mmCIF file of N, CA and C in Angstrom:
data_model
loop_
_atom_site.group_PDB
_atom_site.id
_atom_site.type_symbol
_atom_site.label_atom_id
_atom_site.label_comp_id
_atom_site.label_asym_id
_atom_site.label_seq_id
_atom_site.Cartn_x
_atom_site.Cartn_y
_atom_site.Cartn_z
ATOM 1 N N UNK Z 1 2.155 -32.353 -13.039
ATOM 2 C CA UNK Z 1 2.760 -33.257 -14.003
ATOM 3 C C UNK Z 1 4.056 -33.827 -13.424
ATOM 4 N N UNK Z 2 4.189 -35.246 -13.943
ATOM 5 C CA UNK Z 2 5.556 -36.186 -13.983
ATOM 6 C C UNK Z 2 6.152 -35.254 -14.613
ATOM 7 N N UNK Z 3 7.454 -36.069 -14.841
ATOM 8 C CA UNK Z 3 8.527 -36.346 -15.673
ATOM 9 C C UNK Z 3 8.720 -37.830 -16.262
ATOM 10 N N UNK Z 4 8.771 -38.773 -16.985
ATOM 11 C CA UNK Z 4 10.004 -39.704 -17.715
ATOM 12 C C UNK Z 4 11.072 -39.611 -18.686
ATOM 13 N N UNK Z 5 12.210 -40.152 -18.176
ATOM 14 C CA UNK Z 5 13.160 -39.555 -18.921
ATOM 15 C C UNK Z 5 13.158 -41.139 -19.535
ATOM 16 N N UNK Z 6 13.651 -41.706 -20.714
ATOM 17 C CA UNK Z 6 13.977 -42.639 -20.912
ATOM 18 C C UNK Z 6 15.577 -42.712 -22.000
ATOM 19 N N UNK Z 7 16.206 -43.650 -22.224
ATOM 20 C CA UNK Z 7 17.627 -43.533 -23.113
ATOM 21 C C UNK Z 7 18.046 -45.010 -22.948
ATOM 22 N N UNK Z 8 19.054 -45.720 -23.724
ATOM 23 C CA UNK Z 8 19.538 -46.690 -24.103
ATOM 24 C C UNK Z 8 21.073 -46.638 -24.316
ATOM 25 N N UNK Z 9 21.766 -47.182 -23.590
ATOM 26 C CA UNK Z 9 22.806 -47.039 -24.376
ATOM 27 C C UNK Z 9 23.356 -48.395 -25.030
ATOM 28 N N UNK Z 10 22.802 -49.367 -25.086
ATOM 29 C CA UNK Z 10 23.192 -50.616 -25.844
ATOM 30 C C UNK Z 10 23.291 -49.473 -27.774
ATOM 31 N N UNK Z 11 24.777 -50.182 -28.104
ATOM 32 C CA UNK Z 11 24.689 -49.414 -29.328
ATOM 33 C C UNK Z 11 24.452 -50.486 -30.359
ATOM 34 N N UNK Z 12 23.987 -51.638 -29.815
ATOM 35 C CA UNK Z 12 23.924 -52.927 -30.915
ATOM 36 C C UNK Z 12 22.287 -53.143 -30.333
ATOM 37 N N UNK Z 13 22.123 -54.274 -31.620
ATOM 38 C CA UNK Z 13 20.463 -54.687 -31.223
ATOM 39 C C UNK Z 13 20.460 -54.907 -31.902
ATOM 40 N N UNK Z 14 19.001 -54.760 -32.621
ATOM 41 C CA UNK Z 14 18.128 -54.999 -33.754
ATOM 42 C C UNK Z 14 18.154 -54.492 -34.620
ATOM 43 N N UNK Z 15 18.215 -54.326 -36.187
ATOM 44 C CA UNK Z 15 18.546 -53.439 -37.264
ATOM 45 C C UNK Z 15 17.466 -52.595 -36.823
ATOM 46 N N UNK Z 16 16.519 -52.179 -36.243
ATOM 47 C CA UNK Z 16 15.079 -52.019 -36.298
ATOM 48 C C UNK Z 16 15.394 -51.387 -34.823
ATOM 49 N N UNK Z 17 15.457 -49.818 -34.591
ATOM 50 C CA UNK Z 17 15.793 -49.654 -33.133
ATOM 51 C C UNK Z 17 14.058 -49.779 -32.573
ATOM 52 N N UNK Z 18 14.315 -50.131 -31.092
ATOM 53 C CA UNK Z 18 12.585 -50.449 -30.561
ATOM 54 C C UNK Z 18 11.784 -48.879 -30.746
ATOM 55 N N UNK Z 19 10.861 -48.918 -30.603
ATOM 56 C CA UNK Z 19 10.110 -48.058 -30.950
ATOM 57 C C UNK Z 19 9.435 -47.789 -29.036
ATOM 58 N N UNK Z 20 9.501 -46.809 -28.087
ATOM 59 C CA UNK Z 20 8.931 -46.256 -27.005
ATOM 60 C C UNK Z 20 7.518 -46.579 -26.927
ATOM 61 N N UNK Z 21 7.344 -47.249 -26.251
ATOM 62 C CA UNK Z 21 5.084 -47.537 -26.116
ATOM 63 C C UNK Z 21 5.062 -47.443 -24.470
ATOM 64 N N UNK Z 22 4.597 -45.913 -23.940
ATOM 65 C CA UNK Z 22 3.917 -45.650 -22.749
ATOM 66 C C UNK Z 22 1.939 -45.797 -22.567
ATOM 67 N N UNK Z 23 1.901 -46.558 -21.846
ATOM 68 C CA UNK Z 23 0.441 -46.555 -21.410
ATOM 69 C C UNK Z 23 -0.163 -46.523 -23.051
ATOM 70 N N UNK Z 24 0.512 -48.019 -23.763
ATOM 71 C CA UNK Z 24 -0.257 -48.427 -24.940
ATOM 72 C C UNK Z 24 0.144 -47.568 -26.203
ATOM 73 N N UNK Z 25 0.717 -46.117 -26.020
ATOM 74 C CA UNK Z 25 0.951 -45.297 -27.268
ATOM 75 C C UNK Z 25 2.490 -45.413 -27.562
ATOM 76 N N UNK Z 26 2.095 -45.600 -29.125
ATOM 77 C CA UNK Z 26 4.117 -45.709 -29.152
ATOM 78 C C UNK Z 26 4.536 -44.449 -29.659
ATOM 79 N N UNK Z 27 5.866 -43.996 -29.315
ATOM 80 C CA UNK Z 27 6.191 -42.842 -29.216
ATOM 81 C C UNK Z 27 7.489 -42.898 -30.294
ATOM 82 N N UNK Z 28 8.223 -42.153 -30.223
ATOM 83 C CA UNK Z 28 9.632 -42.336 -31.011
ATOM 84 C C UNK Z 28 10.552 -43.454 -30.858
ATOM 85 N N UNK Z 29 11.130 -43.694 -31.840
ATOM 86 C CA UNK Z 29 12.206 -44.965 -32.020
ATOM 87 C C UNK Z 29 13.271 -44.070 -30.847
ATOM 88 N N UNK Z 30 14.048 -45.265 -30.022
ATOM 89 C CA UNK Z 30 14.958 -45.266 -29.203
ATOM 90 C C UNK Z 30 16.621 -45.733 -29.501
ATOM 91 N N UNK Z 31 17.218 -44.258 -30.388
ATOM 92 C CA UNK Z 31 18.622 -45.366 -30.635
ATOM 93 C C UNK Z 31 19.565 -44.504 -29.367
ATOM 94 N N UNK Z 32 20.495 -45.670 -29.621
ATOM 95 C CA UNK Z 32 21.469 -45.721 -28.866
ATOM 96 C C UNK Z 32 22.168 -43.599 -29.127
ATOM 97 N N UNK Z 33 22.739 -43.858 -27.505
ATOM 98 C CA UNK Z 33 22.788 -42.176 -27.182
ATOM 99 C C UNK Z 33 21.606 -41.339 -27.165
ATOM 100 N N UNK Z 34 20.527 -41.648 -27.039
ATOM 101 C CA UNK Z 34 19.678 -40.721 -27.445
ATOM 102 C C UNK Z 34 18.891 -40.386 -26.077
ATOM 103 N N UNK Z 35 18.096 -39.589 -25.783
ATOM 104 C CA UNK Z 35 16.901 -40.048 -24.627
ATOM 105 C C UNK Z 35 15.968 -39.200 -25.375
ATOM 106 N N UNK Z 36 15.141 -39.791 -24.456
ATOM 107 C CA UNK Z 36 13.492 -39.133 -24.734
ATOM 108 C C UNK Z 36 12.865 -38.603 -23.287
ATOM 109 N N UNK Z 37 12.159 -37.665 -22.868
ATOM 110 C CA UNK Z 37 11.412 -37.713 -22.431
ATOM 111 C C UNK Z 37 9.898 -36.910 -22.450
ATOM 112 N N UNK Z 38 9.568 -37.554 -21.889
ATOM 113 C CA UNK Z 38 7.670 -37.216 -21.586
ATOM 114 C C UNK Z 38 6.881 -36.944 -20.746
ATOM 115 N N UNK Z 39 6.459 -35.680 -20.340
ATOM 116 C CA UNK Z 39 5.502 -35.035 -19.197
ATOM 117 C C UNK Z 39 4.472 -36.157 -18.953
ATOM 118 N N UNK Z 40 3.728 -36.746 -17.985
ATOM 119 C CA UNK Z 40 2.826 -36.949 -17.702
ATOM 120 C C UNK Z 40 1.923 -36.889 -16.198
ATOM 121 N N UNK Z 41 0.686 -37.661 -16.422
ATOM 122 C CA UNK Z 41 0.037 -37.286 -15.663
ATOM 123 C C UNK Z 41 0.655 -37.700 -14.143
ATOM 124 N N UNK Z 42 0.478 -37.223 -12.976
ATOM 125 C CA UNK Z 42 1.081 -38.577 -12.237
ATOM 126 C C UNK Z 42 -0.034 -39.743 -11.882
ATOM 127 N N UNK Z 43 0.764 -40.484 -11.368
ATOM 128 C CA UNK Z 43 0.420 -42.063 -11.491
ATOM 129 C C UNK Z 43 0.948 -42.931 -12.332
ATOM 130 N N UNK Z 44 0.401 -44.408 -12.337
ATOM 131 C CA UNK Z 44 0.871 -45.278 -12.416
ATOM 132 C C UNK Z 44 1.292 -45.447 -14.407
ATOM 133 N N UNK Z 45 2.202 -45.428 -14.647
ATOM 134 C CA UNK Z 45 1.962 -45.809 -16.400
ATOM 135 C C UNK Z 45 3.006 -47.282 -16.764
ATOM 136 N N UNK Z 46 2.680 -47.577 -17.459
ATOM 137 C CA UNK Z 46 3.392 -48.839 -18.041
ATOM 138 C C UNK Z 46 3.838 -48.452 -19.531
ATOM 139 N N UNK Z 47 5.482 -48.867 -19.251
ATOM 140 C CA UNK Z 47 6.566 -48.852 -20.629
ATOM 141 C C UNK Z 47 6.725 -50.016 -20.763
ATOM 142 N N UNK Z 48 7.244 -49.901 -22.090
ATOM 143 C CA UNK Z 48 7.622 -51.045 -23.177
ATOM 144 C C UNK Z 48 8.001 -50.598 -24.546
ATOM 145 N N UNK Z 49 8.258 -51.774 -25.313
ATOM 146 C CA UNK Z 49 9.102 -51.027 -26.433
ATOM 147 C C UNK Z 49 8.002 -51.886 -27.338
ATOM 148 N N UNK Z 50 8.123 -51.471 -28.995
ATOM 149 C CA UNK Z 50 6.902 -52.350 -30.006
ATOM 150 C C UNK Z 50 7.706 -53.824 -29.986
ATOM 151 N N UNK Z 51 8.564 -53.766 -29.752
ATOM 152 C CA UNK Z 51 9.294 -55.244 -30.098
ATOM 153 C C UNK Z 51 9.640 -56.106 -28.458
ATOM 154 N N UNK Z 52 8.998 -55.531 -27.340
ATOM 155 C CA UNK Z 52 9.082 -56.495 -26.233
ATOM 156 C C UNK Z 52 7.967 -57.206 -25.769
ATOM 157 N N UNK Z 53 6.958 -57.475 -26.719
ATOM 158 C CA UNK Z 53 5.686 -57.747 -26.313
ATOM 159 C C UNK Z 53 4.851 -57.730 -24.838
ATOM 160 N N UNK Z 54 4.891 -58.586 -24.164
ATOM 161 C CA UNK Z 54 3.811 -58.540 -22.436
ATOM 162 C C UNK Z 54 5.226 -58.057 -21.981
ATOM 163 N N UNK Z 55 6.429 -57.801 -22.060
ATOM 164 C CA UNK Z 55 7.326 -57.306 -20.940
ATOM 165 C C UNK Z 55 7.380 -56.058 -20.808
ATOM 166 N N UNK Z 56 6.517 -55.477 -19.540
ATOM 167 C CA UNK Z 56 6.311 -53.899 -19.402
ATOM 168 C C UNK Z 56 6.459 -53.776 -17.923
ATOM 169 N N UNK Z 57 7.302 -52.529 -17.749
ATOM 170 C CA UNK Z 57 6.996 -51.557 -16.255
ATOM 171 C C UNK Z 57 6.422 -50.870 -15.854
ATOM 172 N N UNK Z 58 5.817 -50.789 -14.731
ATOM 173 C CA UNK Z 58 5.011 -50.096 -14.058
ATOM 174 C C UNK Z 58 5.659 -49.333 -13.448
ATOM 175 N N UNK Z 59 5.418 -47.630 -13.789
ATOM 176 C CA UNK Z 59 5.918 -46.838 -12.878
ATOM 177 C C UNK Z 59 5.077 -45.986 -12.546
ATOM 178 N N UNK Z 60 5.600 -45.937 -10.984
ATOM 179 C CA UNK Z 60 4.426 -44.757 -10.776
ATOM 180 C C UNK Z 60 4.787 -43.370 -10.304
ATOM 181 N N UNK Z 61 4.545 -42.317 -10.688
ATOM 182 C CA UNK Z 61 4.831 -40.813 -10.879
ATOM 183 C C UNK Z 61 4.265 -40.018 -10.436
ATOM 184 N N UNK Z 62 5.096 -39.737 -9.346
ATOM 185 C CA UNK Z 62 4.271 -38.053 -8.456
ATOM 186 C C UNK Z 62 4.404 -37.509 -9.392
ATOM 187 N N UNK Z 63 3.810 -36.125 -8.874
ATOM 188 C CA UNK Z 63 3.419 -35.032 -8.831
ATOM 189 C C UNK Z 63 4.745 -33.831 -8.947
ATOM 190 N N UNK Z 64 5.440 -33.373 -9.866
ATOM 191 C CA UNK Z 64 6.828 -32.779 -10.261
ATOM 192 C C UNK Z 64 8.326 -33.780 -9.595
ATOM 193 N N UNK Z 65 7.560 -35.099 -10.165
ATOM 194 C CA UNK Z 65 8.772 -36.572 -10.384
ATOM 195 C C UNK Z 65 9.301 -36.688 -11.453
ATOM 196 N N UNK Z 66 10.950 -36.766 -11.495
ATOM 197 C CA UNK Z 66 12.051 -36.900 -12.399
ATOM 198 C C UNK Z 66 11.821 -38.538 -11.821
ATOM 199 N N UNK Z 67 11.206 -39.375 -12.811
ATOM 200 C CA UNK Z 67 11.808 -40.914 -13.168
ATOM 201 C C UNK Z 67 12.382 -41.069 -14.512
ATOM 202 N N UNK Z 68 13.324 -42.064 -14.398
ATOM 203 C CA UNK Z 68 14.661 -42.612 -15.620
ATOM 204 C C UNK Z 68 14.470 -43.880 -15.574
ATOM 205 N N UNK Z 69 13.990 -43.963 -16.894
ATOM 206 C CA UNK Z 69 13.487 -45.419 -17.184
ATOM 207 C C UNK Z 69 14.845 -45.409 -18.154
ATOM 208 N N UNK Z 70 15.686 -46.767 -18.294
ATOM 209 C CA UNK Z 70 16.882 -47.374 -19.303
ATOM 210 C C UNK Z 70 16.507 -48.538 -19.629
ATOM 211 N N UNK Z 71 16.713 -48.606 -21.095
ATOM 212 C CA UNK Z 71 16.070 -49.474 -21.916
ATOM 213 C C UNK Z 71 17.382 -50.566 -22.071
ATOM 214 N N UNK Z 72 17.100 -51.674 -21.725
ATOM 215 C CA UNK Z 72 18.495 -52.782 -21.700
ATOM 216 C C UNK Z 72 18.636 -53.691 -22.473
ATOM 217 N N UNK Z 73 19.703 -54.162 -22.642
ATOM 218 C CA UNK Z 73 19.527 -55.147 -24.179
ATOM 219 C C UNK Z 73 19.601 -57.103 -23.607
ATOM 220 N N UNK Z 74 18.956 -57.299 -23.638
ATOM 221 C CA UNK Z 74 19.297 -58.814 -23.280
ATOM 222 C C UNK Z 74 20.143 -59.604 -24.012
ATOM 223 N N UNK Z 75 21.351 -60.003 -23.489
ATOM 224 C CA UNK Z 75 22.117 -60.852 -24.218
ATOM 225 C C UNK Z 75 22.439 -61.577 -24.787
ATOM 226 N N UNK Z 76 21.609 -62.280 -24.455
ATOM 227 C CA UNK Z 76 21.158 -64.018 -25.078
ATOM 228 C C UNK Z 76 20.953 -63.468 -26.713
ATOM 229 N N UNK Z 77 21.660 -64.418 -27.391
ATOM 230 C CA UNK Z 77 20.846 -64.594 -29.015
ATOM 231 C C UNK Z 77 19.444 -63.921 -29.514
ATOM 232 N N UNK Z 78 18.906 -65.274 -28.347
ATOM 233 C CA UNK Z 78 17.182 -65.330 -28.655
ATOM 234 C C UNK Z 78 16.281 -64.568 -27.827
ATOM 235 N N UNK Z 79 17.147 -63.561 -27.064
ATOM 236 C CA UNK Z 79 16.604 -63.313 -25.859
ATOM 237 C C UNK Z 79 15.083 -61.689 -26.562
ATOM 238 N N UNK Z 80 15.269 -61.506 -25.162
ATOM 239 C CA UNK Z 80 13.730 -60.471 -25.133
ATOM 240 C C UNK Z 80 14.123 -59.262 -25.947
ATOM 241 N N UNK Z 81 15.112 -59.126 -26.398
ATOM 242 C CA UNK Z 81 15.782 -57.474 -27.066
ATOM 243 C C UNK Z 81 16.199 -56.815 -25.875
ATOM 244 N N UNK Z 82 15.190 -55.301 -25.953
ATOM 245 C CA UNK Z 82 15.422 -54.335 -25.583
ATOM 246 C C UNK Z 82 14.225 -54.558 -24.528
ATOM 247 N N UNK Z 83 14.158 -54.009 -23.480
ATOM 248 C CA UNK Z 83 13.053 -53.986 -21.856
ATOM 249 C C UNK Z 83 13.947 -52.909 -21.406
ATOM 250 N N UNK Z 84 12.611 -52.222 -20.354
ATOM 251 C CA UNK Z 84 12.537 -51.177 -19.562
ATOM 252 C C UNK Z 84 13.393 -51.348 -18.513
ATOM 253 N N UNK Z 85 14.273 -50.780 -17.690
ATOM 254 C CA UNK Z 85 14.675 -51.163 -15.821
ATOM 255 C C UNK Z 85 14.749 -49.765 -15.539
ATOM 256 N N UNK Z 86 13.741 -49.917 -14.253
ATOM 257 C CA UNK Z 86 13.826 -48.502 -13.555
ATOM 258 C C UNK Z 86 14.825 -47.847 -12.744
ATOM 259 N N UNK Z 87 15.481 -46.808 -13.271
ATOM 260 C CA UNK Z 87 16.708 -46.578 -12.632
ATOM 261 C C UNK Z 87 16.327 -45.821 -11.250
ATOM 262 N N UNK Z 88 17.351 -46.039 -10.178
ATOM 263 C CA UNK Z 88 17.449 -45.590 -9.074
ATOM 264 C C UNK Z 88 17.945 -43.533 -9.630
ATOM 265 N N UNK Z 89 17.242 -43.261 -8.773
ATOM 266 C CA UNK Z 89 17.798 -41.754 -9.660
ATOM 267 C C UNK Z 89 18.960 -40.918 -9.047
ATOM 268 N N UNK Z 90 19.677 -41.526 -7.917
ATOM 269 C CA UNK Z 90 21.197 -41.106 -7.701
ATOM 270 C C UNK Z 90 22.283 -41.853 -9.187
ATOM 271 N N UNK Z 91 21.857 -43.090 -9.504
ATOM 272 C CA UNK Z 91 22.723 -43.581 -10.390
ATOM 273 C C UNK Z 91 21.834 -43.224 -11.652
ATOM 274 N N UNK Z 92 20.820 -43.097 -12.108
ATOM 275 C CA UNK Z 92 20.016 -43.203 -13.503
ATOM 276 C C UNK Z 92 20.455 -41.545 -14.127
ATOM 277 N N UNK Z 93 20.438 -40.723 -13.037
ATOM 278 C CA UNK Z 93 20.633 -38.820 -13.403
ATOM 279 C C UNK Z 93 22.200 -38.844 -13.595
ATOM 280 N N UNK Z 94 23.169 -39.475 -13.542
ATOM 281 C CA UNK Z 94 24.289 -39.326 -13.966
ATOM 282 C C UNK Z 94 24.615 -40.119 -15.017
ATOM 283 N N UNK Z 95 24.212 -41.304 -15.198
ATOM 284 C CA UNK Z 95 24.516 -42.081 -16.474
ATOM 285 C C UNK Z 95 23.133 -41.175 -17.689
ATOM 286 N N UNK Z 96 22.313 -41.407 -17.482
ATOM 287 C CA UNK Z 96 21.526 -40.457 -18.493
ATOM 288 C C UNK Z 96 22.393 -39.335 -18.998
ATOM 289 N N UNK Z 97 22.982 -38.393 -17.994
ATOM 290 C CA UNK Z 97 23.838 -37.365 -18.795
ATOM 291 C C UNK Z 97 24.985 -37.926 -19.027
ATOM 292 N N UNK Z 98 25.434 -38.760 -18.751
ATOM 293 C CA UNK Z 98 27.200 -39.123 -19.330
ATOM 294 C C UNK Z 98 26.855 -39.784 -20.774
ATOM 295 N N UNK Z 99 25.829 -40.565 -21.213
ATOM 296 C CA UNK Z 99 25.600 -41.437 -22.060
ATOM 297 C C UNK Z 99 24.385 -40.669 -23.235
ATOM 298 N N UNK Z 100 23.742 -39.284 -22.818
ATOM 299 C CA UNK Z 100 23.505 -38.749 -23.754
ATOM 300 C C UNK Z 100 23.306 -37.551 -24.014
ATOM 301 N N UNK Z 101 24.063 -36.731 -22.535
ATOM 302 C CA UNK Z 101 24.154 -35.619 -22.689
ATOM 303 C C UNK Z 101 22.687 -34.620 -21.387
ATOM 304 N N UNK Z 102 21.977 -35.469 -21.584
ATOM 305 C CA UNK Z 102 20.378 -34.885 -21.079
ATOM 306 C C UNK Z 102 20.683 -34.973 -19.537
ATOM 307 N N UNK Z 103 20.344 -33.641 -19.141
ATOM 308 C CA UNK Z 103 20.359 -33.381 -17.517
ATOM 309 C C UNK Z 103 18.862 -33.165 -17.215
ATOM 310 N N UNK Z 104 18.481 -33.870 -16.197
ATOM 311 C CA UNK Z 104 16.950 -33.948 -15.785
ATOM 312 C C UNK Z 104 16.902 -32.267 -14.542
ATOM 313 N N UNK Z 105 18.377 -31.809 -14.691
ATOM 314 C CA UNK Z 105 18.355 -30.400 -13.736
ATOM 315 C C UNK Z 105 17.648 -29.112 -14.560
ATOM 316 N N UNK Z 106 17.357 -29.508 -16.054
ATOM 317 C CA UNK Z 106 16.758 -28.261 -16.736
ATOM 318 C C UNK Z 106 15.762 -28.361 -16.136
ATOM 319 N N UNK Z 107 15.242 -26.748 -16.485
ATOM 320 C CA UNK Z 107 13.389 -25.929 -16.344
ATOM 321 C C UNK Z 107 12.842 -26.767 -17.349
ATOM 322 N N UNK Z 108 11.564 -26.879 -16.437
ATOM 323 C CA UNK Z 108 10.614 -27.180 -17.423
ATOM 324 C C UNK Z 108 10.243 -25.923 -17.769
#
């Protein structure tokens, strides 16, 4: 098994925080400070949120892989909301814990 860690720290948005959809299933609402994550298989899966429609990432996940997916807020007015960016995991494993506490160094 993977790892995905995912978290947000935009504390503004949508009255309506996005709702987590990996490989089509939506998972828990995503508010600000929070993370989530989810064991899976490895290989390839695609994130997205219920409110970013066709804008999804492809990540792909060894075999006992810590990936940090951060959910970003687009600025614009009218823009896309909230979308996935795959964090580099020297910078994604320290902002994940500064911004919600979650260290990807625990036991599974």
């Amino acid at each position: 098994m993977g790892r995905i860690y995912l978290f947000r720290t935009a504390p503004k948005g949508p009255g309506i925080p996005p709702r987590i959809v990996i490989d089509n299933y939506a998972y828990d609402e995503l508010w600000p400070g929070h993370s989530y994550h989810l064991d899976v298989q490895p290989g390839v899966h695609r994130i997205r949120t219920d409110m970013s429609g066709n804008d999804e990432l492809e990540v792909n996940v060894g075999k006992g892989e810590n990936v940090i997916v951060k959910y970003v807020l687009d600025p614009k007015i009218f823009g896309k909301g909230f979308y996935p960016v795959l964090m580099d995991y020297s910078e994604g494993a320290p902002e994940l814990k500064e911004y919600t506490g979650t260290s990807v160094d625990c036991k599974r």
